[in-house]
Every structure is written in C-alpha cells, then in structure tokens.
Coordinates of N, CA and C in Angstrom, one line a residue:
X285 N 0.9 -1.2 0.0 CA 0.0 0.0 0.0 C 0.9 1.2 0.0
X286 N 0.7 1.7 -1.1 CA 1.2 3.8 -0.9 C 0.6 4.4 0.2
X287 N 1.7 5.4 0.4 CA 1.8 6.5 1.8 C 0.1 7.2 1.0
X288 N 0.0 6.9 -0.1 CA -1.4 7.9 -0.5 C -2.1 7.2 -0.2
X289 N -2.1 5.8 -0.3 CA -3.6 5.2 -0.3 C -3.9 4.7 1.5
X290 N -2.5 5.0 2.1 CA -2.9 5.2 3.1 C -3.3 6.9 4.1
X291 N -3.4 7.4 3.2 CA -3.4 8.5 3.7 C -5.2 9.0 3.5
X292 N -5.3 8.3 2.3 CA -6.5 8.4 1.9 C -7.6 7.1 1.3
X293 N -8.0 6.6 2.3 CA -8.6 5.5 2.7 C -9.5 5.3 1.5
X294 N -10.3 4.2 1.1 CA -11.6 4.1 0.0 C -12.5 4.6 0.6
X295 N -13.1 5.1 -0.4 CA -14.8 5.8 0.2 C -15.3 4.8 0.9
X296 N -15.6 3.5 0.9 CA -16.9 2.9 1.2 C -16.3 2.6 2.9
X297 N -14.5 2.6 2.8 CA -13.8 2.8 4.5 C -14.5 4.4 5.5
X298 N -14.5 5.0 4.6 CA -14.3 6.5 5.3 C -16.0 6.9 5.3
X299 N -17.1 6.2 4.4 CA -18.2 6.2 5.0 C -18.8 5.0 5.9
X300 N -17.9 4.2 6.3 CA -18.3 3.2 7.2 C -18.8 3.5 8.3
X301 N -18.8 4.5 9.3 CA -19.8 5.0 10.3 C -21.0 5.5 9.9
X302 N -20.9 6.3 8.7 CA -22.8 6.6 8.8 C -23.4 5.8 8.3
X303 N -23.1 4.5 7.9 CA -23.6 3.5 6.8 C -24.0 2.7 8.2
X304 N -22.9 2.7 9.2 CA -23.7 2.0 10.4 C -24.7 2.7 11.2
X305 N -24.9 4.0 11.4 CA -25.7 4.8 11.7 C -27.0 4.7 11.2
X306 N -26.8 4.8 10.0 CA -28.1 4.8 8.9 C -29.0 3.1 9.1
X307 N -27.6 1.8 9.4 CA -28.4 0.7 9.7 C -29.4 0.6 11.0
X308 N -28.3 1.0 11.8 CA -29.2 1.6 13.6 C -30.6 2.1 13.0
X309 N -30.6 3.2 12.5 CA -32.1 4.1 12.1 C -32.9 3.2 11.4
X310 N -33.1 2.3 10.6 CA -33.2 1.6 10.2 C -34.4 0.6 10.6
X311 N -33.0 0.1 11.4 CA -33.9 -1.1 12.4 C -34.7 -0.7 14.0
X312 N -34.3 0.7 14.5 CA -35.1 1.2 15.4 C -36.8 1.6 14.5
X313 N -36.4 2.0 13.4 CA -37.7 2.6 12.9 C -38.6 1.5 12.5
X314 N -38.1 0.4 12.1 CA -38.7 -0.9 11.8 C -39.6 -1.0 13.1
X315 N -38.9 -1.7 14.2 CA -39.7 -1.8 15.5 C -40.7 -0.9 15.8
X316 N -40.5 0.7 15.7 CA -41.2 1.8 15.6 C -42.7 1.2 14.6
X317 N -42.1 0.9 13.5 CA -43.4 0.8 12.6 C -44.2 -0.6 12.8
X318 N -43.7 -1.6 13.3 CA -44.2 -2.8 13.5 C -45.0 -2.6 14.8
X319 N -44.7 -1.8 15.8 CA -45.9 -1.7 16.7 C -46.5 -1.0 16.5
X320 N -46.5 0.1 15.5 CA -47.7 1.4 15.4 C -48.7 0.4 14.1
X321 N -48.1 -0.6 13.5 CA -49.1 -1.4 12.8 C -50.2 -2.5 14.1
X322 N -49.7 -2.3 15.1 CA -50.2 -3.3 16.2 C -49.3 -4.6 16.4
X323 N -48.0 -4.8 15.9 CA -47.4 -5.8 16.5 C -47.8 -5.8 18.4
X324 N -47.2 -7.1 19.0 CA -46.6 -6.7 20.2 C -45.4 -6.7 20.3
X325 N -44.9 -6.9 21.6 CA -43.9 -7.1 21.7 C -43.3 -8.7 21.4
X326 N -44.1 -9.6 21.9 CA -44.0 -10.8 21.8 C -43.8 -11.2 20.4
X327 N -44.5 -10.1 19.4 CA -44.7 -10.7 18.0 C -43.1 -10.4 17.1
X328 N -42.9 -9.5 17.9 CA -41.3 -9.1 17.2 C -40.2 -9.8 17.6
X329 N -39.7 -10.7 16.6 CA -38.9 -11.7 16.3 C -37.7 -11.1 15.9
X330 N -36.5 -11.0 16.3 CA -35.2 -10.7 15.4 C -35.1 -11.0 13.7
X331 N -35.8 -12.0 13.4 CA -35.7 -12.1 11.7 C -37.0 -11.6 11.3
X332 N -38.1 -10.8 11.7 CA -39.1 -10.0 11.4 C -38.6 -8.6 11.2
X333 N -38.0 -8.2 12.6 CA -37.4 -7.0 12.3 C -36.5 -6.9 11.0
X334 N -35.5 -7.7 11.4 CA -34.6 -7.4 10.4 C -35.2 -7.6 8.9
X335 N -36.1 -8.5 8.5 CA -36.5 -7.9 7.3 C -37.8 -6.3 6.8
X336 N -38.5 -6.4 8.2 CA -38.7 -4.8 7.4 C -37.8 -3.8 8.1
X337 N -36.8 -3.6 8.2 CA -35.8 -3.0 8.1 C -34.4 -3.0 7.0
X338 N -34.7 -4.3 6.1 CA -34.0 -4.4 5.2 C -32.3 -5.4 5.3
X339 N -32.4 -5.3 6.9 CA -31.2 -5.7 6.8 C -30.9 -7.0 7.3
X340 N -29.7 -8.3 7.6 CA -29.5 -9.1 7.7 C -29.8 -9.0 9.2
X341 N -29.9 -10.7 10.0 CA -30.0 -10.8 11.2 C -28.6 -10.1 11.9
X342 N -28.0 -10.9 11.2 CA -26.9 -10.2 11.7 C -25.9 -9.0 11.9
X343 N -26.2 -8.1 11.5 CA -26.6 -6.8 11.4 C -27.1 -6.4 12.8
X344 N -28.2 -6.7 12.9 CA -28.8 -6.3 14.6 C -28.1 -7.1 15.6
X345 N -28.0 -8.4 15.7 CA -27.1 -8.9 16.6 C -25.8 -8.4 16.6
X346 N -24.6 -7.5 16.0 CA -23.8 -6.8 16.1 C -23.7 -6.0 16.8
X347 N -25.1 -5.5 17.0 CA -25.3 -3.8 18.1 C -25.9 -4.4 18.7
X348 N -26.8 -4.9 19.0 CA -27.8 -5.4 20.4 C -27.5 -7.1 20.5
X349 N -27.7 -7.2 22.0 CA -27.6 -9.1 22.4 C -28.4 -9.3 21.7
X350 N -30.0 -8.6 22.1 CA -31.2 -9.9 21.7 C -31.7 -8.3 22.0
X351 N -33.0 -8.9 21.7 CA -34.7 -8.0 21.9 C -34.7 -7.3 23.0
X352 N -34.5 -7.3 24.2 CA -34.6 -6.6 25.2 C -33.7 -5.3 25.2
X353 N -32.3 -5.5 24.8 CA -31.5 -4.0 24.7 C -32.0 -3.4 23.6
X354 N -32.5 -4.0 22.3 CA -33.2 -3.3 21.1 C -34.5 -2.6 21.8
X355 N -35.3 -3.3 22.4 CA -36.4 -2.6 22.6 C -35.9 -1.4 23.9
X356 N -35.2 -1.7 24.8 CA -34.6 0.0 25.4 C -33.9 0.5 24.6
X357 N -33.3 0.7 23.1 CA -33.2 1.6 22.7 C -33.9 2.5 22.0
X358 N -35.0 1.8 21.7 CA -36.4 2.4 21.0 C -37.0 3.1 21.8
X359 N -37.4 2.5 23.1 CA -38.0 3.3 24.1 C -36.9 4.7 24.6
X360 N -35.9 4.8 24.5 CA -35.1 5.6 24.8 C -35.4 6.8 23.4
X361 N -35.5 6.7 22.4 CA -36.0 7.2 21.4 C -37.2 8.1 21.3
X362 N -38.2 7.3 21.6 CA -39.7 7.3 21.3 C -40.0 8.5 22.6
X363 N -39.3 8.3 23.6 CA -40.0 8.6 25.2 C -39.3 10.1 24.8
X364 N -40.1 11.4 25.5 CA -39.3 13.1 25.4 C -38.2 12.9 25.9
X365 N -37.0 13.6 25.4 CA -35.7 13.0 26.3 C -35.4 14.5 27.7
X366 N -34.7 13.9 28.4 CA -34.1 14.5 29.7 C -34.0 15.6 29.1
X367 N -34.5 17.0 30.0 CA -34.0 18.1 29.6 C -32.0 18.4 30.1
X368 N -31.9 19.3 29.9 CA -30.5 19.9 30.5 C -31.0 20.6 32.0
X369 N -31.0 20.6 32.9 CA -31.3 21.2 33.8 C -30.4 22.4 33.8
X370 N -30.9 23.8 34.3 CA -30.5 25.3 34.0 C -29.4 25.2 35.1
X371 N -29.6 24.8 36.1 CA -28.3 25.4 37.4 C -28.1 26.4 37.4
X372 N -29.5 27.3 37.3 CA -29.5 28.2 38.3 C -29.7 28.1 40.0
X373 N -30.6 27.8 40.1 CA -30.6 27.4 42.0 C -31.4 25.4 41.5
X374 N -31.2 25.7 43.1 CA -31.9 24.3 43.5 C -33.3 24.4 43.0
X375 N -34.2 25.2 43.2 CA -35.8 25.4 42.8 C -36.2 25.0 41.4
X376 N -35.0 25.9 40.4 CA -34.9 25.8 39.0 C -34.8 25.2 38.5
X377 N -33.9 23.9 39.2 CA -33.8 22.2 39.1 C -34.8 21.4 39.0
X378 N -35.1 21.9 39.7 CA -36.1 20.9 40.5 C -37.7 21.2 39.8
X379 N -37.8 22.3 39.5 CA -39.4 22.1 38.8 C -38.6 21.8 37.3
X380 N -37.9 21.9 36.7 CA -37.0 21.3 35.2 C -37.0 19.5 35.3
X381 N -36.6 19.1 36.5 CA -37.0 17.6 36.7 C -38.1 17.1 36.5
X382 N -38.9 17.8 37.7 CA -40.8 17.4 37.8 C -41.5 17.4 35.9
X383 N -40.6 18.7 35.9 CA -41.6 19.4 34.1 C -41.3 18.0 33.0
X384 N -40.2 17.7 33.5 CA -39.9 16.3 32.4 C -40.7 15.5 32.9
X385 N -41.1 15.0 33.6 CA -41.7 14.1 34.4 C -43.4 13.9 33.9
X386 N -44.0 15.0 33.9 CA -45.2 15.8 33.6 C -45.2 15.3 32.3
X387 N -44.3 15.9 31.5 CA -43.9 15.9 30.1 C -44.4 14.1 29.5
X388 N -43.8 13.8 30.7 CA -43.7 12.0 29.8 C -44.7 11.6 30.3
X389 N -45.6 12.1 31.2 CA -46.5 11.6 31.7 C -48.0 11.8 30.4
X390 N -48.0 13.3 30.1 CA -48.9 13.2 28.4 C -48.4 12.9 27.6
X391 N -47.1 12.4 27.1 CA -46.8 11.4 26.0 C -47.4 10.5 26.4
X392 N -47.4 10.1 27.4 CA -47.7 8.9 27.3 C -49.4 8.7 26.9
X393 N -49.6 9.5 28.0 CA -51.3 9.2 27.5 C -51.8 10.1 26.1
X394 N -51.0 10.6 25.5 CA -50.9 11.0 24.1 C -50.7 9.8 23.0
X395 N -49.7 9.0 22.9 CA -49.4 8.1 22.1 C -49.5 6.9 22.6
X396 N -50.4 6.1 21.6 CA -50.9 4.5 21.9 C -49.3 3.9 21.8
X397 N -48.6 4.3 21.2 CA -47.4 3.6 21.0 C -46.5 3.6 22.3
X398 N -46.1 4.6 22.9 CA -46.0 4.7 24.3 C -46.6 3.6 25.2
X399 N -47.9 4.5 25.5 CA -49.1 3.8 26.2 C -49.0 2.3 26.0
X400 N -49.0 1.2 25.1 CA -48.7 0.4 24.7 C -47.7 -0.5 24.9
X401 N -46.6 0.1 24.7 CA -45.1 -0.6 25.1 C -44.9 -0.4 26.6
X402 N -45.3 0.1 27.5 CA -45.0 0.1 28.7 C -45.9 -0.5 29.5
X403 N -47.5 -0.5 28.7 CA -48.2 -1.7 29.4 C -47.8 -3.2 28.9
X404 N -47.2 -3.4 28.1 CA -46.7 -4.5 27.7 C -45.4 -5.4 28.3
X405 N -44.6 -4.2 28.6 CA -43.6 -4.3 29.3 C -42.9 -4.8 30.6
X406 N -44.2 -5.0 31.4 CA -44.4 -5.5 32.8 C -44.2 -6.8 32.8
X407 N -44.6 -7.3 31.5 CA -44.9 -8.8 31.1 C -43.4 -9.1 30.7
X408 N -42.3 -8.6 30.4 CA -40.7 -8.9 30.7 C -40.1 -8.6 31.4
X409 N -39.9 -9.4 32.9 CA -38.7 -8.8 33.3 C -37.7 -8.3 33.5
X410 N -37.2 -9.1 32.5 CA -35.5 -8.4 32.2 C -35.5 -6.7 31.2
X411 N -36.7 -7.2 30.3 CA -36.8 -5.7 29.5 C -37.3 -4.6 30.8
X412 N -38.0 -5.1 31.8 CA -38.5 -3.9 32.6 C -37.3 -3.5 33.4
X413 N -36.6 -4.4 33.7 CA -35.5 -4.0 35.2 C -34.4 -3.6 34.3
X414 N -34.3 -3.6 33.1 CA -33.0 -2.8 32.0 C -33.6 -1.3 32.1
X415 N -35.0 -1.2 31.9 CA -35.7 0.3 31.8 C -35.4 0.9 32.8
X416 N -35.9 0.4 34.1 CA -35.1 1.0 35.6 C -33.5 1.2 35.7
X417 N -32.9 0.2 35.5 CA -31.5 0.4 35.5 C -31.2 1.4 34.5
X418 N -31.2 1.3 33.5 CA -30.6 2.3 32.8 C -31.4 3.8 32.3
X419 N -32.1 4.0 32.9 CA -33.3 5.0 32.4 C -33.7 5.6 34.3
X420 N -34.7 5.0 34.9 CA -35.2 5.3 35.8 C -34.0 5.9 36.9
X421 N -33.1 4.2 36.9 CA -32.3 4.7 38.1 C -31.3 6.2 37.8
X422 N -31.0 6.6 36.6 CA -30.1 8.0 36.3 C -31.2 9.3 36.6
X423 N -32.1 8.6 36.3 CA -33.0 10.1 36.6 C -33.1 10.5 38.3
X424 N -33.2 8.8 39.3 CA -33.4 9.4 40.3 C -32.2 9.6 41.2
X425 N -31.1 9.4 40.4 CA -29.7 9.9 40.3 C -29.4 11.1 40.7
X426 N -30.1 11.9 39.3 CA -30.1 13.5 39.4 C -30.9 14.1 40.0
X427 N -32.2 13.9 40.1 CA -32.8 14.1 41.8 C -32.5 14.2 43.3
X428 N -31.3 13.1 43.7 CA -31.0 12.9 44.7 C -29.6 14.3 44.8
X429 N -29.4 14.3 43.5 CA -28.1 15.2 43.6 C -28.6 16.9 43.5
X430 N -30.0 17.2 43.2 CA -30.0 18.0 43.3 C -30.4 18.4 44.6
X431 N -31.2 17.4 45.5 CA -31.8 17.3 46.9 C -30.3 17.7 47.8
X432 N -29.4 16.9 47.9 CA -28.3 16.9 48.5 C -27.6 18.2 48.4
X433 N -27.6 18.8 47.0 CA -27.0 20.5 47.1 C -28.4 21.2 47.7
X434 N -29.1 21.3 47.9 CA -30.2 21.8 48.5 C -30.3 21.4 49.6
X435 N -29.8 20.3 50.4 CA -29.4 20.4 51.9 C -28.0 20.9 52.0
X436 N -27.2 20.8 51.4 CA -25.9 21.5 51.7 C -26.1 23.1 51.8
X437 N -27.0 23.9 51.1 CA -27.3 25.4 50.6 C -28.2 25.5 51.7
X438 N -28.5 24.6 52.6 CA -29.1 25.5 53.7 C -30.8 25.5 53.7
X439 N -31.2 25.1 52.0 CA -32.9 25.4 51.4 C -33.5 24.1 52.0
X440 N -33.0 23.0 52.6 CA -33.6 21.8 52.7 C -33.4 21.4 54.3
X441 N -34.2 21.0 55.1 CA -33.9 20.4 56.4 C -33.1 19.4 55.9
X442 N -31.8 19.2 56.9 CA -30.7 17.9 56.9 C -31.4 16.9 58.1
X443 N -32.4 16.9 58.3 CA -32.4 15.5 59.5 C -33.5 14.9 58.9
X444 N -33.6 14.9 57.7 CA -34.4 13.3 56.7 C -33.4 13.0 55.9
X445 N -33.5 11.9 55.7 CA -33.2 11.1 54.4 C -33.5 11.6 53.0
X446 N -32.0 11.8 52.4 CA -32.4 12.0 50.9 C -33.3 11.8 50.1
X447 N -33.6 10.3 50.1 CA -33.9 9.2 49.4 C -35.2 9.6 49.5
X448 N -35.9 9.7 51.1 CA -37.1 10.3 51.2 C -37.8 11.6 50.3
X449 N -36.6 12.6 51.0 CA -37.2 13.5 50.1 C -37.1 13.9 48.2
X450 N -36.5 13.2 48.0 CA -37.0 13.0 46.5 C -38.3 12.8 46.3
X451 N -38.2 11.5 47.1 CA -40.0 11.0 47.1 C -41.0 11.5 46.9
X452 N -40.4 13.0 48.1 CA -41.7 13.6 48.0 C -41.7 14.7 46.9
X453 N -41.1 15.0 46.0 CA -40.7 16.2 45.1 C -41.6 15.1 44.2
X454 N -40.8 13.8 44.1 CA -41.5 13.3 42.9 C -42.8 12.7 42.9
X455 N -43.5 12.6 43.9 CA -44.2 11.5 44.1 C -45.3 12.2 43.9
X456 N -45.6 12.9 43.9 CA -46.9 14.2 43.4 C -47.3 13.8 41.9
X457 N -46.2 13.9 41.4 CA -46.1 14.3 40.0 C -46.5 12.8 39.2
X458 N -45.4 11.8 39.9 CA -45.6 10.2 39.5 C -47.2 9.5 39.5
X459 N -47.5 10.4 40.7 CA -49.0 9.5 41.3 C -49.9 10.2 40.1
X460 N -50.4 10.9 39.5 CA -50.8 11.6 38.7 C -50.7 11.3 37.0
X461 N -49.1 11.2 37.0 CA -49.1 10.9 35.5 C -49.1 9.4 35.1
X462 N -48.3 8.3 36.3 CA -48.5 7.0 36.1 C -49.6 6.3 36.8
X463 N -50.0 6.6 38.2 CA -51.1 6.1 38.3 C -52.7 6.3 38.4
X464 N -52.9 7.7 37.8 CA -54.2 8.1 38.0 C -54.1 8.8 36.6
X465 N -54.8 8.2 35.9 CA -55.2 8.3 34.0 C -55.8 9.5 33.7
X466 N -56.3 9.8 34.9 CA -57.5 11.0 34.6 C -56.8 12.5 35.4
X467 N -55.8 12.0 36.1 CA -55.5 12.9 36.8 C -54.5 14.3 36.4
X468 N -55.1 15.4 36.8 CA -55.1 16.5 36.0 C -53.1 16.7 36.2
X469 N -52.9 17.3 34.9 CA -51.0 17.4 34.4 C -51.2 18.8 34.0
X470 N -51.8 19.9 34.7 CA -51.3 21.4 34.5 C -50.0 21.6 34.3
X471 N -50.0 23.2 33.1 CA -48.8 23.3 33.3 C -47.7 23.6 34.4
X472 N -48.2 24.4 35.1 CA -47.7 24.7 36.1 C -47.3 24.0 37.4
X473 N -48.1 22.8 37.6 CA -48.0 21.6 38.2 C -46.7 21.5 38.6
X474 N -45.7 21.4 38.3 CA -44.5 21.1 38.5 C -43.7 22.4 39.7
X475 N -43.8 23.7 39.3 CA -44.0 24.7 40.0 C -44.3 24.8 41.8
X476 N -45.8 24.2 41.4 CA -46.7 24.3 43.0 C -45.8 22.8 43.6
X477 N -45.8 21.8 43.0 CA -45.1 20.7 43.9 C -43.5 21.3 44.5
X478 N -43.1 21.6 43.7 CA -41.8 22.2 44.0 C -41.8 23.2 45.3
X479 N -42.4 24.1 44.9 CA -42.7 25.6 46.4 C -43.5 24.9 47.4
X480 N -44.7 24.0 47.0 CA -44.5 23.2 48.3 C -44.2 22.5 49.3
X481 N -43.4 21.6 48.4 CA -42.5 20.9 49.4 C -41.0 21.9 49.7
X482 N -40.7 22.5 48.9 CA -39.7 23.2 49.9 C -39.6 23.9 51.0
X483 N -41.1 24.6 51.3 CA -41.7 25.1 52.3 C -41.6 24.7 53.4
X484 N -42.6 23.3 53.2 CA -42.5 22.6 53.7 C -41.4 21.7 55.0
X485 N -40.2 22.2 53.8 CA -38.7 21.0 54.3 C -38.1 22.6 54.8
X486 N -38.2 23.4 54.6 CA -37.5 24.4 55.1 C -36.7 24.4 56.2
X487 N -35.7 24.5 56.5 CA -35.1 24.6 58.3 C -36.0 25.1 59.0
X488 N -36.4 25.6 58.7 CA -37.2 26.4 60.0 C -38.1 25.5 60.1
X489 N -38.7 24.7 59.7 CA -39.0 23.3 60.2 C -39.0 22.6 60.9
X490 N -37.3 22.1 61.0 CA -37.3 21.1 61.9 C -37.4 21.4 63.4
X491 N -37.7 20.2 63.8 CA -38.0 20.1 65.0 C -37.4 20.2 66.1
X492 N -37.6 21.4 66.9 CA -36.5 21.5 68.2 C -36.1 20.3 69.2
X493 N -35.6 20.1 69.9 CA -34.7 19.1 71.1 C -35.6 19.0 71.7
X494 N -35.9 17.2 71.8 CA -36.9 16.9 72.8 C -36.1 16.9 74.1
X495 N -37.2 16.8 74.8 CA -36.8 16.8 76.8 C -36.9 15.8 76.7

C-alpha cells in the first residue's frame, strides 16, 4: 500500500460510520413501525425486524444481544428525552426535573405507541428492570443530587433522608401521570409541587430538642 492510499482511505472505509448509523435508524424505525401497525412485543422476532428494516440478522445482533437492549433503545428514542437542567438554583432544578416528568406523563397518554409498550412491558422482566436500570435509576440519580445541594445550601432540612425527600418532590407528579389516568398534568403543576415541598422541608421546620 502507498503512503497515498494510506493517507487516503476508499470511500466505502471513510463512509463506514454513517452507513452504520443509517443501519441503527433503520432497524429502530422498523420496530417503531411494526408496533404502530399493532405488533406486540411478543410478536417481534429478530428475523421479522430485520426484514422490514431491510437488513441481515446479523446486522442487529452486532449492536444489540437480543430484543430486550433493542427494545430500550427504541424506548429511549420514542419517550421526550431529559432536559438539560439550568443550574441556576436548587428550585430551578427541581421544577425542570418534575416538568420532564409531567412531560412523559402526556406522551404517554398521548401516544398509543407509548401507552402500549409500557403496558406490555411488565410482562418482561428483564426488559422492565433494564428500563429501571438504565433510564429510571439515572433520573433518580439526578434528583437525589439535586436534593443533596439543597441540603448543603441551607434550602432543605438535613435530618431526613435524601432518598425520602425526593420521594416527596417526585411523588406528586408520578401518582398523577403514572397512576391516576385521569388525573389532572397542569402546566404549572411542577412549580406548585416544587414551592411546596420546599416550604414545607425548610429549616425552620425542623424540629427543636426533645426533653
């Protein structure tokens, strides 16, 4: 090989990433279109996908084990993604968290395709505890981190548990968008949970020294 032809690779070398790119889009949109036709989950086979997506089995098994990391990457897709949170204060955080939260809560009851894959989803456990692990548990990640600078800053009572008070930031907003169908997702919603529980947790809160 010449210092040229190494210097300057074949086209079909130097487009080899978006050719893999393009295959990824591909076979996520397949999945995408096989459930909005009413597949289930159950019904999507690795050599189904891969033919209305055009491409060999093998092909998908190169990027994903099996069906369960493919299907978290579709749902990672499909679902509104994580905002950037502003960092300006702790407050600012914190209704930017809730607002995503809210957010996914009328996608969901907006899109049958949503709506759908996550009622379905219960029925795998390994696809459901990948969704927590790698989706759920990061979000309540950054929750806990924003709670924690908010007891360091002085805005939060330090004699609860972190863990708790996330709970309560999120748990307003959860009970509402995942378990009550009917239950009202104002915009502002995220706002009022926020100013009241910090009120709420205020130092001036806690509780003086028992006798």
């Amino acid at each position: 090989m010449t210092s040229t032809q190494r210097q300057n690779p074949p086209a079909e070398q130097r487009r080899g990433r978006p050719r893999s790119e393009a295959a990824e889009r591909s076979i996520t949109e397949a999945v995408v279109q096989l459930l909005e036709e009413g597949a289930s989950l159950a019904d999507l086979s690795i050599e189904r996908i891969a033919r209305t997506a055009g491409v060999g089995k093998a092909t998908i098994y190169r990027r994903w084990k099996g069906k369960e990391e493919l299907f978290l990457d579709v749902l990672k897709d499909v679902e509104p993604t994580d905002p950037e949170l502003p960092g300006t204060s702790v407050r600012d955080d914190l209704v930017a968290m809730l607002e995503s939260l809210r957010q996914r809560g009328l996608a969901k009851r907006s899109s049958a395709l949503l709506h759908n894959v996550f009622a379905q989803m219960q029925n795998y456990p390994k696809l459901w505890a990948a969704y927590h692990a790698n989706v759920v548990e990061g979000r309540r990640r950054t929750g806990m981190a924003i709670v924690r600078r908010g007891i360091a800053e002085g805005l939060i009572r330090s004699d609860l548990d972190a863990e708790l008070i996330n709970d309560l930031f999120v748990g307003p907003v959860l009970l509402r968008a995942v378990l009550r169908p009917d239950g009202v997702l104002d915009g502002d919603l995220a706002e009022h949970v926020v100013d009241a529980v910090l009120t709420g947790l205020g130092p001036s809160r806690q509780p003086g020294p028992r006798g």
